[in-house]
Every structure is written in structure tokens, then in C-alpha cells.
Amino acid sequence: MAAGVMYPTMQESHSWGNELRETRGMFMGTPEIYFPERVDNSRLVRIVDPKRRREMFAFGGMLSLLFLVVMVYLLQHLSAIQYGYRIEQAKAEHATIVESNRALKLEESSLTDLERIEVEARKLGMMPPVAGQLQPIESGNGDSAVPVMARAGSSGISVVSVQQ
């Protein structure tokens, strides 16, 4: 309840005197003030509405389900993005390894070239072996998978078979 103040209007002012016409818009008379009563609600008991409660639980459940679906979607989406980055990183690493492998094969082929080895050996002052300088080492039982070790001594070169 609001307090109200009565002001004269232009239609009512012709019946009032000059003094009132001059005071139009100013406070006139006693205002009507209403004081609201204070209501004590401490003894009120709220009645639980089972239908409304059921609706609120259903609404909360639907919101929870929607939240769960959105979180699963975001998890999958972010995982896909992360796997994309990992794939690109693996592709870049694979390209680096392939290039390194190509460079190593090229280096291996240049290092195992017999003509190049011969030229380098001649630069170092080495000569090809003469007959009798080269002695092949073979195992005693003829198996090439068995490790063989040679021992040089005063009596010459002897072959020692190492079996495990």
C-alpha cells in the first residue's frame, strides 16, 4: 500500500481560488499515508506438492542428462583433436626418420664402395696382399655359425673354435 498525495488538476483549479492556482504542483493538505502491517509467517507450514516435486526431479534429471551428453561430446571432440595432433607429430617424425635412413644408406653405400676403399688405402700407403699373406680362418667343424677366433703366436697363426 503506497502513500498518496492529492494534487489539484487543471480541471479542478477553476473552482478554487487564486491562491490555489499559484500553488499547483506543490504539496497541499495532509498526505494519505498507509502503514503496512507486519505479518508473522513463522507459524506457516509449507505444503509439499508431489506433482510439482516430480516435475522438478524430471527437469533436474533432464538437465543432468543434457549436461552428461554435452560433456561426452566435448570429450570425444577434444580427443579427436588431440589424436590429430599426435598423428601429425608422428608423420613429421616418420618423415625425419625416413630422410635420416636415406642419408645413412647413402653414406653406407659410399663407405662400402670397394673402389673408394682401394683409393683411400693407396693414399695411406697400403699395398694389395701378396700370395701367402692372406690366410682364411675357418672353424674346425665347418659350421659358419660358430664363432671363430685366431691366435697369433711364435709358431704362426692357429684357429681356436669358441663354442658356448
PDB file of C-alpha atoms in Angstrom:
ATOM      1  CA  MET A   1       0.000   0.000   0.000  1.00  0.00           C
ATOM      2  CA  ALA A   2       1.572   3.190  -1.123  1.00  0.00           C
ATOM      3  CA  ALA A   3       1.111   6.574   0.373  1.00  0.00           C
ATOM      4  CA  GLY A   4      -0.640   9.025  -1.909  1.00  0.00           C
ATOM      5  CA  VAL A   5      -0.684  12.798  -2.106  1.00  0.00           C
ATOM      6  CA  MET A   6      -3.527  14.618  -3.771  1.00  0.00           C
ATOM      7  CA  TYR A   7      -2.642  17.407  -6.185  1.00  0.00           C
ATOM      8  CA  PRO A   8      -5.218  19.549  -7.929  1.00  0.00           C
ATOM      9  CA  THR A   9      -5.694  19.154 -11.662  1.00  0.00           C
ATOM     10  CA  MET A  10      -6.287  21.912 -14.210  1.00  0.00           C
ATOM     11  CA  GLN A  11      -9.956  20.979 -14.478  1.00  0.00           C
ATOM     12  CA  GLU A  12     -10.475  21.336 -10.736  1.00  0.00           C
ATOM     13  CA  SER A  13      -8.485  24.541 -10.344  1.00  0.00           C
ATOM     14  CA  HIS A  14     -11.184  26.881 -11.754  1.00  0.00           C
ATOM     15  CA  SER A  15     -13.405  26.226  -8.732  1.00  0.00           C
ATOM     16  CA  TRP A  16     -10.636  27.031  -6.270  1.00  0.00           C
ATOM     17  CA  GLY A  17      -9.232  30.434  -5.528  1.00  0.00           C
ATOM     18  CA  ASN A  18      -6.228  32.262  -6.976  1.00  0.00           C
ATOM     19  CA  GLU A  19      -4.073  31.143  -4.121  1.00  0.00           C
ATOM     20  CA  LEU A  20      -4.536  27.501  -5.016  1.00  0.00           C
ATOM     21  CA  ARG A  21      -3.892  28.149  -8.712  1.00  0.00           C
ATOM     22  CA  GLU A  22      -0.467  29.500  -7.849  1.00  0.00           C
ATOM     23  CA  THR A  23       0.419  26.574  -5.634  1.00  0.00           C
ATOM     24  CA  ARG A  24      -0.404  23.947  -8.260  1.00  0.00           C
ATOM     25  CA  GLY A  25       2.302  21.268  -8.265  1.00  0.00           C
ATOM     26  CA  MET A  26       3.249  21.906  -4.663  1.00  0.00           C
ATOM     27  CA  PHE A  27       2.233  19.813  -1.672  1.00  0.00           C
ATOM     28  CA  MET A  28      -1.227  20.707  -0.435  1.00  0.00           C
ATOM     29  CA  GLY A  29      -3.005  19.298   2.589  1.00  0.00           C
ATOM     30  CA  THR A  30      -2.194  16.208   4.576  1.00  0.00           C
ATOM     31  CA  PRO A  31      -0.827  13.244   2.676  1.00  0.00           C
ATOM     32  CA  GLU A  32      -2.552   9.915   2.892  1.00  0.00           C
ATOM     33  CA  ILE A  33      -0.007   7.525   4.372  1.00  0.00           C
ATOM     34  CA  TYR A  34      -0.686   3.845   4.880  1.00  0.00           C
ATOM     35  CA  PHE A  35       1.460   1.807   7.203  1.00  0.00           C
ATOM     36  CA  PRO A  36       1.591  -1.871   6.242  1.00  0.00           C
ATOM     37  CA  GLU A  37       1.014  -4.445   8.942  1.00  0.00           C
ATOM     38  CA  ARG A  38       3.867  -6.753   9.743  1.00  0.00           C
ATOM     39  CA  VAL A  39       2.828 -10.347   9.098  1.00  0.00           C
ATOM     40  CA  ASP A  40       4.352 -13.151  11.174  1.00  0.00           C
ATOM     41  CA  ASN A  41       4.842 -16.146   8.856  1.00  0.00           C
ATOM     42  CA  SER A  42       6.841 -18.227  11.319  1.00  0.00           C
ATOM     43  CA  ARG A  43       3.886 -20.499  12.098  1.00  0.00           C
ATOM     44  CA  LEU A  44       3.138 -21.273   8.452  1.00  0.00           C
ATOM     45  CA  VAL A  45       3.905 -24.779   7.213  1.00  0.00           C
ATOM     46  CA  ARG A  46       4.726 -25.311   3.564  1.00  0.00           C
ATOM     47  CA  ILE A  47       2.648 -27.983   1.903  1.00  0.00           C
ATOM     48  CA  VAL A  48       4.687 -30.198  -0.423  1.00  0.00           C
ATOM     49  CA  ASP A  49       3.095 -30.606  -3.821  1.00  0.00           C
ATOM     50  CA  PRO A  50       4.016 -34.100  -5.111  1.00  0.00           C
ATOM     51  CA  LYS A  51       3.218 -33.224  -8.721  1.00  0.00           C
ATOM     52  CA  ARG A  52       5.444 -30.142  -8.665  1.00  0.00           C
ATOM     53  CA  ARG A  53       8.173 -32.120  -6.900  1.00  0.00           C
ATOM     54  CA  ARG A  54       8.018 -34.857  -9.555  1.00  0.00           C
ATOM     55  CA  GLU A  55       8.217 -32.215 -12.303  1.00  0.00           C
ATOM     56  CA  MET A  56      11.267 -30.628 -10.686  1.00  0.00           C
ATOM     57  CA  PHE A  57      13.030 -34.004 -10.359  1.00  0.00           C
ATOM     58  CA  ALA A  58      12.259 -34.777 -14.008  1.00  0.00           C
ATOM     59  CA  PHE A  59      13.545 -31.358 -15.047  1.00  0.00           C
ATOM     60  CA  GLY A  60      16.718 -31.797 -12.977  1.00  0.00           C
ATOM     61  CA  GLY A  61      17.237 -35.271 -14.440  1.00  0.00           C
ATOM     62  CA  MET A  62      16.840 -33.972 -17.986  1.00  0.00           C
ATOM     63  CA  LEU A  63      19.306 -31.163 -17.305  1.00  0.00           C
ATOM     64  CA  SER A  64      21.773 -33.663 -15.839  1.00  0.00           C
ATOM     65  CA  LEU A  65      21.359 -35.929 -18.871  1.00  0.00           C
ATOM     66  CA  LEU A  66      21.870 -32.990 -21.243  1.00  0.00           C
ATOM     67  CA  PHE A  67      24.981 -31.960 -19.308  1.00  0.00           C
ATOM     68  CA  LEU A  68      26.335 -35.513 -19.486  1.00  0.00           C
ATOM     69  CA  VAL A  69      25.711 -35.735 -23.252  1.00  0.00           C
ATOM     70  CA  VAL A  70      27.431 -32.386 -23.842  1.00  0.00           C
ATOM     71  CA  MET A  71      30.424 -33.430 -21.717  1.00  0.00           C
ATOM     72  CA  VAL A  72      30.774 -36.745 -23.588  1.00  0.00           C
ATOM     73  CA  TYR A  73      30.581 -34.906 -26.910  1.00  0.00           C
ATOM     74  CA  LEU A  74      33.238 -32.424 -25.786  1.00  0.00           C
ATOM     75  CA  LEU A  75      35.460 -35.228 -24.526  1.00  0.00           C
ATOM     76  CA  GLN A  76      35.238 -37.034 -27.860  1.00  0.00           C
ATOM     77  CA  HIS A  77      35.776 -33.847 -29.833  1.00  0.00           C
ATOM     78  CA  LEU A  78      38.831 -32.830 -27.816  1.00  0.00           C
ATOM     79  CA  SER A  79      40.209 -36.381 -28.009  1.00  0.00           C
ATOM     80  CA  ALA A  80      39.845 -36.300 -31.789  1.00  0.00           C
ATOM     81  CA  ILE A  81      41.724 -33.008 -31.919  1.00  0.00           C
ATOM     82  CA  GLN A  82      44.456 -34.386 -29.645  1.00  0.00           C
ATOM     83  CA  TYR A  83      44.785 -37.549 -31.770  1.00  0.00           C
ATOM     84  CA  GLY A  84      45.033 -35.350 -34.866  1.00  0.00           C
ATOM     85  CA  TYR A  85      47.975 -33.507 -33.332  1.00  0.00           C
ATOM     86  CA  ARG A  86      49.600 -36.816 -32.364  1.00  0.00           C
ATOM     87  CA  ILE A  87      49.151 -38.176 -35.903  1.00  0.00           C
ATOM     88  CA  GLU A  88      50.705 -35.056 -37.420  1.00  0.00           C
ATOM     89  CA  GLN A  89      53.611 -35.288 -34.976  1.00  0.00           C
ATOM     90  CA  ALA A  90      54.110 -38.978 -35.839  1.00  0.00           C
ATOM     91  CA  LYS A  91      54.001 -38.169 -39.573  1.00  0.00           C
ATOM     92  CA  ALA A  92      56.639 -35.470 -39.122  1.00  0.00           C
ATOM     93  CA  GLU A  93      58.778 -37.853 -37.049  1.00  0.00           C
ATOM     94  CA  HIS A  94      58.336 -40.583 -39.690  1.00  0.00           C
ATOM     95  CA  ALA A  95      59.421 -38.184 -42.437  1.00  0.00           C
ATOM     96  CA  THR A  96      62.504 -37.240 -40.404  1.00  0.00           C
ATOM     97  CA  ILE A  97      63.378 -40.903 -39.815  1.00  0.00           C
ATOM     98  CA  VAL A  98      62.898 -41.768 -43.498  1.00  0.00           C
ATOM     99  CA  GLU A  99      65.174 -38.898 -44.521  1.00  0.00           C
ATOM    100  CA  SER A 100      67.757 -39.941 -41.934  1.00  0.00           C
ATOM    101  CA  ASN A 101      67.543 -43.554 -43.152  1.00  0.00           C
ATOM    102  CA  ARG A 102      68.057 -42.431 -46.745  1.00  0.00           C
ATOM    103  CA  ALA A 103      71.093 -40.380 -45.746  1.00  0.00           C
ATOM    104  CA  LEU A 104      72.550 -43.308 -43.760  1.00  0.00           C
ATOM    105  CA  LYS A 105      72.036 -45.752 -46.661  1.00  0.00           C
ATOM    106  CA  LEU A 106      73.738 -43.291 -48.992  1.00  0.00           C
ATOM    107  CA  GLU A 107      76.635 -42.949 -46.556  1.00  0.00           C
ATOM    108  CA  GLU A 108      76.841 -46.752 -46.143  1.00  0.00           C
ATOM    109  CA  SER A 109      76.931 -47.294 -49.892  1.00  0.00           C
ATOM    110  CA  SER A 110      79.679 -44.710 -50.293  1.00  0.00           C
ATOM    111  CA  LEU A 111      81.679 -46.230 -47.425  1.00  0.00           C
ATOM    112  CA  THR A 112      81.390 -49.819 -48.712  1.00  0.00           C
ATOM    113  CA  ASP A 113      82.383 -48.931 -52.266  1.00  0.00           C
ATOM    114  CA  LEU A 114      85.468 -51.108 -52.925  1.00  0.00           C
ATOM    115  CA  GLU A 115      86.989 -48.693 -55.432  1.00  0.00           C
ATOM    116  CA  ARG A 116      86.845 -45.843 -52.919  1.00  0.00           C
ATOM    117  CA  ILE A 117      88.345 -48.060 -50.213  1.00  0.00           C
ATOM    118  CA  GLU A 118      91.178 -49.041 -52.545  1.00  0.00           C
ATOM    119  CA  VAL A 119      91.918 -45.394 -53.391  1.00  0.00           C
ATOM    120  CA  GLU A 120      91.923 -44.438 -49.695  1.00  0.00           C
ATOM    121  CA  ALA A 121      94.199 -47.402 -48.853  1.00  0.00           C
ATOM    122  CA  ARG A 122      96.698 -46.373 -51.559  1.00  0.00           C
ATOM    123  CA  LYS A 123      96.674 -42.813 -50.159  1.00  0.00           C
ATOM    124  CA  LEU A 124      97.653 -44.262 -46.785  1.00  0.00           C
ATOM    125  CA  GLY A 125     100.489 -46.235 -48.383  1.00  0.00           C
ATOM    126  CA  MET A 126      98.890 -49.688 -48.225  1.00  0.00           C
ATOM    127  CA  MET A 127      99.563 -52.295 -50.911  1.00  0.00           C
ATOM    128  CA  PRO A 128      97.424 -55.218 -52.053  1.00  0.00           C
ATOM    129  CA  PRO A 129      98.305 -58.525 -50.295  1.00  0.00           C
ATOM    130  CA  VAL A 130     100.790 -60.808 -51.995  1.00  0.00           C
ATOM    131  CA  ALA A 131     100.237 -64.540 -52.279  1.00  0.00           C
ATOM    132  CA  GLY A 132     100.586 -66.269 -48.902  1.00  0.00           C
ATOM    133  CA  GLN A 133      99.770 -63.170 -46.803  1.00  0.00           C
ATOM    134  CA  LEU A 134      96.049 -63.923 -46.764  1.00  0.00           C
ATOM    135  CA  GLN A 135      95.005 -66.865 -44.590  1.00  0.00           C
ATOM    136  CA  PRO A 136      91.297 -67.702 -44.371  1.00  0.00           C
ATOM    137  CA  ILE A 137      90.006 -68.618 -40.931  1.00  0.00           C
ATOM    138  CA  GLU A 138      87.566 -71.489 -40.789  1.00  0.00           C
ATOM    139  CA  SER A 139      86.148 -73.354 -37.845  1.00  0.00           C
ATOM    140  CA  GLY A 140      87.270 -76.911 -37.245  1.00  0.00           C
ATOM    141  CA  ASN A 141      83.798 -78.414 -37.775  1.00  0.00           C
ATOM    142  CA  GLY A 142      82.916 -76.427 -40.919  1.00  0.00           C
ATOM    143  CA  ASP A 143      79.941 -74.626 -39.336  1.00  0.00           C
ATOM    144  CA  SER A 144      79.971 -70.918 -40.246  1.00  0.00           C
ATOM    145  CA  ALA A 145      77.548 -70.010 -37.438  1.00  0.00           C
ATOM    146  CA  VAL A 146      80.060 -70.962 -34.721  1.00  0.00           C
ATOM    147  CA  PRO A 147      82.277 -68.055 -33.663  1.00  0.00           C
ATOM    148  CA  VAL A 148      85.942 -68.499 -34.614  1.00  0.00           C
ATOM    149  CA  MET A 149      88.944 -66.841 -33.053  1.00  0.00           C
ATOM    150  CA  ALA A 150      92.513 -66.742 -34.360  1.00  0.00           C
ATOM    151  CA  ARG A 151      95.604 -66.712 -32.184  1.00  0.00           C
ATOM    152  CA  ALA A 152      98.910 -65.466 -33.473  1.00  0.00           C
ATOM    153  CA  GLY A 153     101.983 -66.772 -31.745  1.00  0.00           C
ATOM    154  CA  SER A 154     105.651 -67.506 -32.439  1.00  0.00           C
ATOM    155  CA  SER A 155     104.682 -70.741 -34.149  1.00  0.00           C
ATOM    156  CA  GLY A 156     102.298 -68.906 -36.529  1.00  0.00           C
ATOM    157  CA  ILE A 157      98.577 -68.418 -36.665  1.00  0.00           C
ATOM    158  CA  SER A 158      96.327 -71.006 -35.045  1.00  0.00           C
ATOM    159  CA  VAL A 159      92.500 -71.173 -35.180  1.00  0.00           C
ATOM    160  CA  VAL A 160      90.619 -71.556 -31.906  1.00  0.00           C
ATOM    161  CA  SER A 161      86.939 -72.548 -32.073  1.00  0.00           C
ATOM    162  CA  VAL A 162      84.724 -70.951 -29.443  1.00  0.00           C
ATOM    163  CA  GLN A 163      81.587 -72.957 -28.667  1.00  0.00           C
ATOM    164  CA  GLN A 164      79.169 -71.923 -25.994  1.00  0.00           C
TER     165      GLN A 164
END
